[in-house]
Short mmCIF file of C-alpha atoms and ligand atoms in Angstrom, two decimals:
data_model
loop_
_atom_site.label_atom_id
_atom_site.label_comp_id
_atom_site.label_asym_id
_atom_site.label_seq_id
_atom_site.Cartn_x
_atom_site.Cartn_y
_atom_site.Cartn_z
CA MET A 208 126.67 79.26 76.66
CA ARG A 209 122.74 78.62 77.07
CA SER A 210 120.70 79.01 74.15
CA LEU A 211 117.64 81.16 74.74
CA THR A 212 113.89 81.78 72.99
CA ILE A 213 111.88 84.78 73.61
CA LEU A 214 108.50 84.30 73.23
CA GLY A 215 107.16 88.25 73.52
CA ALA A 216 110.60 89.60 72.63
CA THR A 217 109.23 93.08 71.57
CA GLY A 218 107.47 93.64 75.18
CA SER A 219 108.40 94.92 78.28
CA ILE A 220 109.68 91.48 79.78
CA GLY A 221 111.31 90.74 76.50
CA ALA A 222 113.27 93.95 76.58
CA SER A 223 114.51 93.58 80.21
CA THR A 224 115.48 89.93 78.96
CA LEU A 225 117.39 90.97 76.02
CA ASP A 226 119.11 93.71 78.24
CA LEU A 227 120.52 91.08 80.37
CA VAL A 228 121.80 89.18 77.13
CA ARG A 229 123.00 92.20 75.78
CA ARG A 230 125.27 92.66 78.96
CA ASN A 231 126.31 89.04 79.06
CA ARG A 232 126.68 88.21 75.30
CA ASP A 233 129.09 85.28 75.99
CA ALA A 234 126.73 83.55 78.12
CA PHE A 235 123.63 83.16 75.76
CA ARG A 236 122.82 82.37 72.00
CA ILE A 237 119.37 83.56 70.90
CA VAL A 238 117.29 80.80 68.78
CA ALA A 239 113.86 82.23 68.22
CA LEU A 240 112.54 85.83 69.04
CA THR A 241 108.73 86.26 68.34
CA GLY A 242 106.45 89.63 68.46
CA HIS A 243 103.35 90.19 67.86
CA SER A 244 102.93 93.39 65.07
CA ASN A 245 106.20 95.95 65.76
CA VAL A 246 108.08 94.48 62.44
CA VAL A 247 110.63 97.45 62.74
CA ALA A 248 111.37 96.22 66.46
CA LEU A 249 111.50 92.68 65.99
CA ALA A 250 113.77 92.94 62.91
CA ALA A 251 116.27 95.27 64.79
CA LEU A 252 116.39 92.88 67.74
CA ALA A 253 116.77 89.97 65.48
CA ARG A 254 119.60 91.21 63.75
CA GLU A 255 121.44 92.46 66.98
CA PHE A 256 121.09 89.18 68.68
CA ALA A 257 121.49 87.35 65.31
CA ALA A 258 118.47 85.16 66.22
CA GLU A 259 117.87 81.78 64.14
CA ILE A 260 114.55 82.49 63.73
CA VAL A 261 112.19 85.42 64.04
CA VAL A 262 108.10 84.95 64.19
CA ILE A 263 105.38 87.87 64.11
CA GLY A 264 102.39 86.81 65.22
CA ASP A 265 100.16 88.82 62.91
CA GLU A 266 100.79 87.09 59.63
CA ALA A 267 100.01 89.81 57.27
CA ARG A 268 103.11 91.69 58.39
CA LEU A 269 105.29 88.75 57.33
CA PRO A 270 106.17 90.31 53.84
CA GLU A 271 107.26 93.46 55.38
CA LEU A 272 109.38 91.24 58.19
CA ARG A 273 110.96 89.30 55.18
CA GLU A 274 111.97 92.62 53.82
CA ALA A 275 113.39 93.92 56.83
CA LEU A 276 115.70 90.97 57.43
CA ALA A 277 116.60 90.49 53.65
CA GLY A 278 120.21 89.37 53.44
CA SER A 279 120.50 88.91 56.86
CA GLY A 280 120.19 84.91 56.88
CA ILE A 281 117.48 85.07 59.40
CA VAL A 282 114.44 82.92 58.98
CA ALA A 283 111.19 84.62 59.19
CA THR A 284 107.81 83.13 59.62
CA GLY A 285 104.70 84.14 60.81
CA GLY A 286 101.08 83.34 62.44
CA ALA A 287 99.60 81.21 65.48
CA PRO A 288 101.14 77.92 64.13
CA ALA A 289 104.83 79.40 63.50
CA LEU A 290 104.90 80.67 67.31
CA ILE A 291 104.18 77.19 68.20
CA GLU A 292 106.95 75.96 65.65
CA ALA A 293 109.32 78.29 67.10
CA ALA A 294 108.57 77.33 70.76
CA GLN A 295 109.53 73.70 69.89
CA ARG A 296 112.87 74.44 68.66
CA PRO A 297 115.60 73.08 71.02
CA ALA A 298 116.46 75.80 73.32
CA ASP A 299 118.09 75.45 77.14
CA VAL A 300 115.66 78.32 78.37
CA THR A 301 112.51 79.49 76.79
CA VAL A 302 111.26 82.90 78.33
CA ALA A 303 107.44 82.71 77.86
CA ALA A 304 106.66 86.86 77.84
CA ILE A 305 103.79 86.96 75.55
CA VAL A 306 100.96 88.85 77.32
CA GLY A 307 97.39 87.04 77.83
CA CYS A 308 96.09 83.82 76.87
CA ALA A 309 98.03 84.26 73.35
CA GLY A 310 101.04 83.07 74.99
CA LEU A 311 99.18 79.67 76.25
CA ALA A 312 99.69 77.25 72.93
CA PRO A 313 103.47 78.40 72.49
CA THR A 314 104.21 78.25 76.27
CA MET A 315 102.52 74.45 76.09
CA ALA A 316 104.88 73.99 72.93
CA ALA A 317 107.86 74.93 74.90
CA ILE A 318 106.88 72.84 78.20
CA GLU A 319 106.49 69.83 76.16
CA GLN A 320 109.86 70.02 75.14
CA GLY A 321 111.45 68.84 78.46
CA ARG A 322 113.82 71.81 79.05
CA THR A 323 113.41 74.85 81.01
CA VAL A 324 110.52 77.51 80.66
CA ALA A 325 111.12 80.75 82.37
CA LEU A 326 107.25 81.99 82.94
CA ALA A 327 106.32 85.69 83.09
CA ASN A 328 102.88 84.66 80.92
CA LYS A 329 100.73 84.00 84.16
CA GLU A 330 97.58 84.06 82.05
CA ALA A 331 98.95 80.77 80.39
CA LEU A 332 98.82 79.31 83.65
CA VAL A 333 95.98 80.56 85.21
CA SER A 334 94.07 79.45 82.27
CA ALA A 335 95.51 76.27 81.76
CA GLY A 336 95.96 75.42 85.35
CA ALA A 337 96.26 71.55 85.96
CA VAL A 338 96.46 71.09 82.31
CA MET A 339 99.79 73.07 82.37
CA THR A 340 101.45 71.95 85.76
CA ARG A 341 100.64 68.20 84.35
CA ALA A 342 102.31 68.68 81.39
CA VAL A 343 105.39 70.32 83.22
CA ALA A 344 105.56 66.92 85.19
CA GLN A 345 105.10 64.69 82.41
CA HIS A 346 107.95 66.08 80.38
CA GLY A 347 109.92 67.04 83.52
CA THR A 348 110.29 70.36 82.49
CA THR A 349 111.70 72.86 84.87
CA LEU A 350 109.40 75.80 85.12
CA LEU A 351 111.18 78.77 86.83
CA PRO A 352 108.70 81.63 87.78
CA ILE A 353 109.86 85.13 86.29
CA ASP A 354 106.81 86.84 88.01
CA SER A 355 108.66 88.89 90.79
CA GLU A 356 106.21 87.68 93.56
CA HIS A 357 106.74 84.04 92.44
CA ASN A 358 110.45 84.47 91.75
CA ALA A 359 110.60 85.71 95.46
CA ILE A 360 108.75 82.60 96.96
CA PHE A 361 110.58 80.10 94.80
CA GLN A 362 114.24 81.63 96.52
CA CYS A 363 112.57 81.61 99.63
CA LEU A 364 111.58 77.89 99.37
CA ALA A 365 114.82 76.73 98.35
CA GLY A 366 116.23 73.89 100.42
CA ASN A 367 112.71 73.97 102.43
CA ASP A 368 110.12 71.61 102.74
CA PRO A 369 106.66 72.97 101.85
CA ALA A 370 105.09 70.93 104.47
CA HIS A 371 106.70 73.29 107.06
CA VAL A 372 105.06 76.41 105.22
CA ARG A 373 102.73 78.43 107.58
CA TRP A 374 101.99 81.22 105.07
CA ILE A 375 103.11 82.41 101.67
CA THR A 376 102.71 86.27 101.43
CA LEU A 377 102.38 87.65 98.05
CA THR A 378 102.97 91.29 98.24
CA ALA A 379 101.36 93.68 96.29
CA SER A 380 102.14 97.29 95.68
CA GLY A 381 98.41 98.43 95.56
CA GLY A 382 98.69 100.03 92.13
CA PRO A 383 98.25 103.99 91.45
CA PHE A 384 94.70 103.86 92.84
CA ARG A 385 95.52 102.06 96.22
CA ASP A 386 94.70 105.45 98.37
CA TRP A 387 91.53 106.63 96.22
CA GLU A 388 88.35 106.54 97.71
CA PHE A 389 85.76 104.00 95.87
CA GLY A 390 83.78 106.91 94.50
CA ARG A 391 86.47 108.40 92.44
CA LEU A 392 87.58 104.81 90.95
CA ALA A 393 84.58 104.71 88.58
CA LYS A 394 85.95 107.88 86.66
CA ALA A 395 89.78 106.76 86.32
CA THR A 396 90.95 106.92 83.04
CA PRO A 397 93.08 104.51 81.04
CA ALA A 398 96.02 107.13 81.14
CA GLU A 399 95.78 107.23 85.06
CA ALA A 400 95.53 103.57 85.28
CA VAL A 401 98.82 102.47 83.12
CA ARG A 402 100.73 105.18 85.02
CA HIS A 403 102.12 102.59 87.69
CA PRO A 404 104.03 104.33 90.95
CA ASN A 405 106.92 101.57 90.91
CA TRP A 406 106.85 99.34 88.09
CA SER A 407 107.28 100.07 84.30
CA MET A 408 105.20 97.50 82.63
CA GLY A 409 102.85 96.47 79.20
CA ALA A 410 99.53 98.31 79.24
CA LYS A 411 97.36 95.08 80.19
CA ILE A 412 99.39 94.21 83.44
CA SER A 413 99.59 97.96 84.42
CA VAL A 414 95.79 97.98 84.33
CA ASP A 415 95.63 94.61 86.14
CA SER A 416 97.40 96.52 89.11
CA ALA A 417 95.28 99.10 89.27
CA THR A 418 92.10 96.74 89.48
CA MET A 419 94.43 94.23 91.81
CA MET A 420 93.21 91.74 88.94
CA ASN A 421 97.30 90.99 88.67
CA LYS A 422 97.48 90.09 92.40
CA GLY A 423 94.35 87.77 91.88
CA LEU A 424 95.95 86.12 88.96
CA GLU A 425 99.04 85.89 90.81
CA PHE A 426 97.41 84.41 93.89
CA ILE A 427 95.87 81.83 91.23
CA GLU A 428 99.61 81.35 89.89
CA ALA A 429 100.97 80.83 93.21
CA TRP A 430 98.44 78.38 94.25
CA HIS A 431 99.63 76.05 90.97
CA LEU A 432 103.21 76.83 91.57
CA PHE A 433 103.60 76.45 95.32
CA PRO A 434 100.94 73.34 96.38
CA VAL A 435 100.70 74.58 100.01
CA GLY A 436 96.86 74.96 99.85
CA VAL A 437 94.80 77.97 99.38
CA GLU A 438 94.60 78.74 103.38
CA ARG A 439 98.11 79.18 103.61
CA LEU A 440 98.44 81.81 100.76
CA ARG A 441 97.85 85.55 101.51
CA ILE A 442 98.11 88.91 99.91
CA LEU A 443 99.52 91.80 101.93
CA VAL A 444 99.94 95.63 100.46
CA HIS A 445 103.31 97.08 100.35
CA PRO A 446 103.62 100.31 98.53
CA GLN A 447 107.43 100.39 98.19
CA SER A 448 107.29 97.15 96.05
CA ILE A 449 110.91 96.24 97.56
CA VAL A 450 109.76 92.93 99.75
CA HIS A 451 108.42 91.08 96.88
CA SER A 452 107.06 88.27 98.83
CA MET A 453 107.89 85.86 101.96
CA VAL A 454 107.42 82.61 103.44
CA GLU A 455 106.75 82.30 106.86
CA TYR A 456 107.35 78.79 108.61
CA ARG A 457 106.23 76.99 110.92
CA ASP A 458 108.98 77.56 113.44
CA GLY A 459 108.25 81.30 113.09
CA SER A 460 111.01 81.92 110.78
CA THR A 461 109.78 84.51 107.91
CA LEU A 462 111.96 84.42 104.91
CA ALA A 463 111.69 87.38 102.08
CA GLN A 464 113.09 88.19 99.30
CA LEU A 465 114.11 92.37 98.67
CA GLY A 466 115.52 93.93 95.57
CA PRO A 467 114.56 96.66 93.49
CA SER A 468 111.35 97.27 91.51
CA ASP A 469 113.17 96.17 88.32
CA MET A 470 112.48 93.13 86.75
CA ARG A 471 115.80 92.47 85.59
CA VAL A 472 116.40 91.05 88.99
CA PRO A 473 113.88 88.19 88.62
CA ILE A 474 114.56 87.49 85.32
CA ALA A 475 118.47 87.28 85.91
CA SER A 476 117.45 84.88 88.76
CA ALA A 477 115.75 82.62 86.17
CA LEU A 478 117.96 82.75 83.41
CA ALA A 479 121.08 81.92 85.79
CA TRP A 480 119.44 79.45 87.96
CA PRO A 481 120.79 77.72 90.12
CA ALA A 482 123.89 79.92 89.69
CA ARG A 483 123.72 83.94 89.94
CA MET A 484 124.69 86.32 87.27
CA GLU A 485 125.54 89.94 87.24
CA THR A 486 122.83 92.73 86.47
CA PRO A 487 123.48 96.43 86.48
CA CYS A 488 120.62 97.34 89.04
CA GLU A 489 121.82 99.47 91.74
CA PRO A 490 122.57 97.84 95.09
CA LEU A 491 119.56 98.15 97.48
CA ASP A 492 120.30 101.19 99.86
CA LEU A 493 117.36 100.34 102.80
CA ALA A 494 118.84 103.34 104.80
CA GLU A 495 118.03 105.62 101.76
CA ILE A 496 114.55 104.10 101.28
CA GLY A 497 113.96 104.06 105.23
CA THR A 498 110.57 103.03 105.82
CA LEU A 499 108.83 99.56 104.39
CA THR A 500 105.05 99.59 105.07
CA PHE A 501 102.38 97.02 105.05
CA ARG A 502 98.80 96.95 105.13
CA ARG A 503 95.91 94.30 104.59
CA PRO A 504 94.13 94.75 101.13
CA ASP A 505 90.75 96.42 100.77
CA GLU A 506 88.59 93.78 98.88
CA VAL A 507 85.55 96.11 99.02
CA ARG A 508 87.28 98.82 96.96
CA PHE A 509 89.12 95.87 95.14
CA PRO A 510 87.38 92.75 95.01
CA ALA A 511 89.62 91.36 92.43
CA THR A 512 91.51 88.97 94.74
CA ARG A 513 88.15 87.94 96.29
CA LEU A 514 87.05 86.72 93.00
CA ALA A 515 90.29 85.11 92.22
CA ARG A 516 90.14 83.16 95.68
CA GLU A 517 86.63 82.14 94.68
CA ALA A 518 87.78 80.96 91.37
CA VAL A 519 90.54 78.84 93.24
CA VAL A 520 87.71 77.16 95.47
CA ALA A 521 85.24 76.67 92.96
CA GLY A 522 88.26 74.93 90.70
CA GLY A 523 87.48 73.34 87.31
CA ALA A 524 87.04 76.39 84.46
CA ALA A 525 86.72 79.28 87.02
CA ALA A 526 90.14 80.57 86.77
CA ALA A 527 90.30 80.29 83.05
CA VAL A 528 86.72 82.00 82.67
CA LEU A 529 88.01 84.67 85.01
CA ASN A 530 91.13 85.28 83.12
CA ALA A 531 89.42 85.26 79.80
CA ALA A 532 86.45 87.68 81.01
CA ASN A 533 89.38 90.13 82.47
CA GLU A 534 91.44 90.24 79.29
CA ILE A 535 88.43 91.21 77.34
CA ALA A 536 87.30 93.80 80.01
CA VAL A 537 90.66 95.25 80.14
CA ALA A 538 90.86 95.96 76.27
CA ALA A 539 87.32 97.38 76.39
CA PHE A 540 88.48 99.88 79.20
CA LEU A 541 91.84 100.60 77.25
CA SER A 542 89.79 101.58 74.11
CA GLY A 543 87.48 103.74 76.16
CA GLN A 544 84.25 101.44 76.13
CA ILE A 545 83.75 100.62 79.57
CA GLY A 546 84.57 102.39 82.85
CA PHE A 547 87.25 101.43 85.41
CA THR A 548 85.29 99.53 88.12
CA GLN A 549 83.17 97.89 85.22
CA ILE A 550 86.30 95.59 84.57
CA VAL A 551 85.95 93.39 87.53
CA GLN A 552 82.19 94.00 87.35
CA CYS A 553 82.34 92.15 84.36
CA CYS A 554 84.38 89.14 85.72
CA GLU A 555 82.00 88.81 88.37
CA ASP A 556 79.15 88.75 85.88
CA VAL A 557 80.79 86.34 83.51
CA LEU A 558 81.60 84.13 86.67
CA ALA A 559 77.80 84.17 87.79
CA TYR A 560 76.67 82.89 84.44
CA GLY A 561 77.66 79.42 85.71
CA LEU A 562 80.97 77.71 84.51
CA PRO A 563 81.64 75.16 81.68
CA SER A 564 83.00 71.70 82.67
CA SER A 565 86.69 71.20 83.85
CA PRO A 566 89.22 71.39 80.98
CA GLN A 567 91.26 68.42 80.39
CA CYS A 568 93.54 69.27 77.78
CA LEU A 569 94.67 72.14 75.71
CA GLU A 570 91.91 72.53 73.34
CA GLU A 571 89.43 72.36 76.15
CA VAL A 572 91.48 75.10 77.91
CA VAL A 573 91.20 77.21 74.65
CA ALA A 574 87.35 76.41 74.12
CA VAL A 575 86.24 77.61 77.75
CA ASP A 576 88.80 80.84 77.23
CA LEU A 577 86.74 81.72 73.79
CA GLU A 578 83.18 80.93 75.33
CA ALA A 579 84.37 83.17 78.27
CA ARG A 580 85.60 86.06 75.87
CA ALA A 581 82.12 85.84 74.19
CA ARG A 582 80.37 85.97 77.29
CA ALA A 583 82.26 88.91 78.72
CA ARG A 584 81.59 90.88 75.23
CA GLU A 585 77.87 90.00 75.98
CA ALA A 586 77.97 91.07 79.66
CA MET A 587 79.40 94.36 78.75
CA GLU A 588 77.34 94.61 75.54
CA LEU A 589 80.06 95.12 73.14
CA VAL A 590 79.76 94.56 69.55
CA PRO A 591 81.51 91.21 68.88
P1 NAD B 654 103.94 93.84 76.53
O1 NAD B 654 102.57 94.41 76.18
O2 NAD B 654 104.80 95.02 77.15
O3 NAD B 654 104.56 92.64 75.84
C1 NAD B 654 104.08 91.37 75.40
C2 NAD B 654 104.22 90.69 74.41
O4 NAD B 654 103.48 89.86 73.75
C3 NAD B 654 104.89 91.42 72.87
O5 NAD B 654 106.39 91.25 72.49
C4 NAD B 654 104.01 91.52 72.24
O6 NAD B 654 104.30 91.41 70.66
C5 NAD B 654 103.31 89.80 72.28
N1 NAD B 654 102.14 89.74 71.92
C6 NAD B 654 101.27 90.20 72.24
N2 NAD B 654 99.75 90.05 71.66
C7 NAD B 654 100.42 89.02 71.15
C8 NAD B 654 99.70 87.90 70.46
N3 NAD B 654 98.16 87.92 70.03
N4 NAD B 654 100.28 86.87 69.61
C9 NAD B 654 101.67 86.68 69.95
N5 NAD B 654 102.34 87.80 70.41
C10 NAD B 654 101.77 88.84 71.15
O7 NAD B 654 103.78 92.90 78.21
P2 NAD B 654 104.38 92.84 79.33
O8 NAD B 654 104.53 93.60 80.48
O9 NAD B 654 106.21 92.37 78.83
O10 NAD B 654 104.15 91.57 80.00
C11 NAD B 654 104.18 90.02 79.35
C12 NAD B 654 103.83 89.04 80.41
O11 NAD B 654 104.80 88.73 81.71
C13 NAD B 654 102.23 89.28 80.85
O12 NAD B 654 101.77 88.05 80.88
C14 NAD B 654 102.77 89.75 81.91
O13 NAD B 654 101.43 89.64 83.14
C15 NAD B 654 103.73 89.24 82.34
N6 NAD B 654 104.32 89.85 83.44
C16 NAD B 654 105.12 91.20 83.11
C17 NAD B 654 105.75 92.28 84.02
C18 NAD B 654 106.35 93.20 83.89
O14 NAD B 654 106.79 94.09 84.38
N7 NAD B 654 106.26 93.83 82.58
C19 NAD B 654 105.92 91.59 85.49
C20 NAD B 654 105.46 90.43 85.74
C21 NAD B 654 104.60 89.45 84.73
MG1 MG B 655 104.06 90.30 90.16
#
């Protein structure tokens, strides 16, 4: 039996993870579950899975959570320091599934325990970069990617020497606007942007998929996870989202991982690694799907992946700045304060301000993140 902590249990990845746990009750024991503000959902999950402890990020909701858990014997805490304490509890596997840089400190705390961290929270790795990968090495932590592309690459690299890699190709669905004319993009609404054609996900990553910033962040994530060099990483648009990524070796062999567009597949791969576990996903019926297509990304309509590549090349604080500006811009777009194409424009503007010096520890990453957020609000003339 594996003990499991889920940071971000009330979200889309949290729900997919707990669905697998529900179907494999004998294989997992829940240590900690966290959520941000949805007390009802968090309390229900805590009771269902008999969690040892639950944490609500928004501390103001803690009395409500305690009331909802009265008589259950489950410990309830709240606020950012409590998230970190929960992540420090011994658990065989911690699923890092908080959205955005809000997940950085708890994810780092889990990494510092030296066990296994299954990473969905790509923003944390993009922002902290070498600070995180150094902590992974220093504490002997096993970092397993849940992001479907990186999970695919991880599987395709198994047993191979990365020195033989010619290309790592990240596939991208292209998002809901992949066939839209440039002129129409400026008028895209939040409702249109979150309606992803293939995947059901949280609002922030859905908007990132629409701008292609999701692929940009994933490019940076891949650069950290699979150090083959920026020139060996590329992106291919694959509208069917069946091939989740591929690795081509110097002998001309290309290995790909295929599967349904269901996050339970990569999550199961991480939860059971190095073994395999059952998922309820339908077997892949390629005859039914019939056609798999691929095309090059269009960085004129979708410049986000260019910005990400430039951030990798610039190094230092660039990726953290890009991520922070994007988080602020996506929130501003979702609340109707800016238009769709202004999201990536804001990121480019903030990067053009010039970069703070390279962060060397978690506190410095957080400082860079905060500064870039302030600049993003300034660039968009938002009220702070
Ligand atoms: P979501 O919005 O559905 O859920 C986010 C979770 O984080 C929730 O539990 C929420 O309560 C919690 N949270 C939000 N703000 C918080 C804060 N300030 N403090 C503490 N907790 C907070 O998001 P999601 O789609 O599940 O995505 C989670 C992460 O996984 C993201 O980094 C995303 O990029 C990544 N990811 C998601 C998918 C997917 O299919 N959903 C696929 C690949 C990667
Ligand atoms: Mg992905």
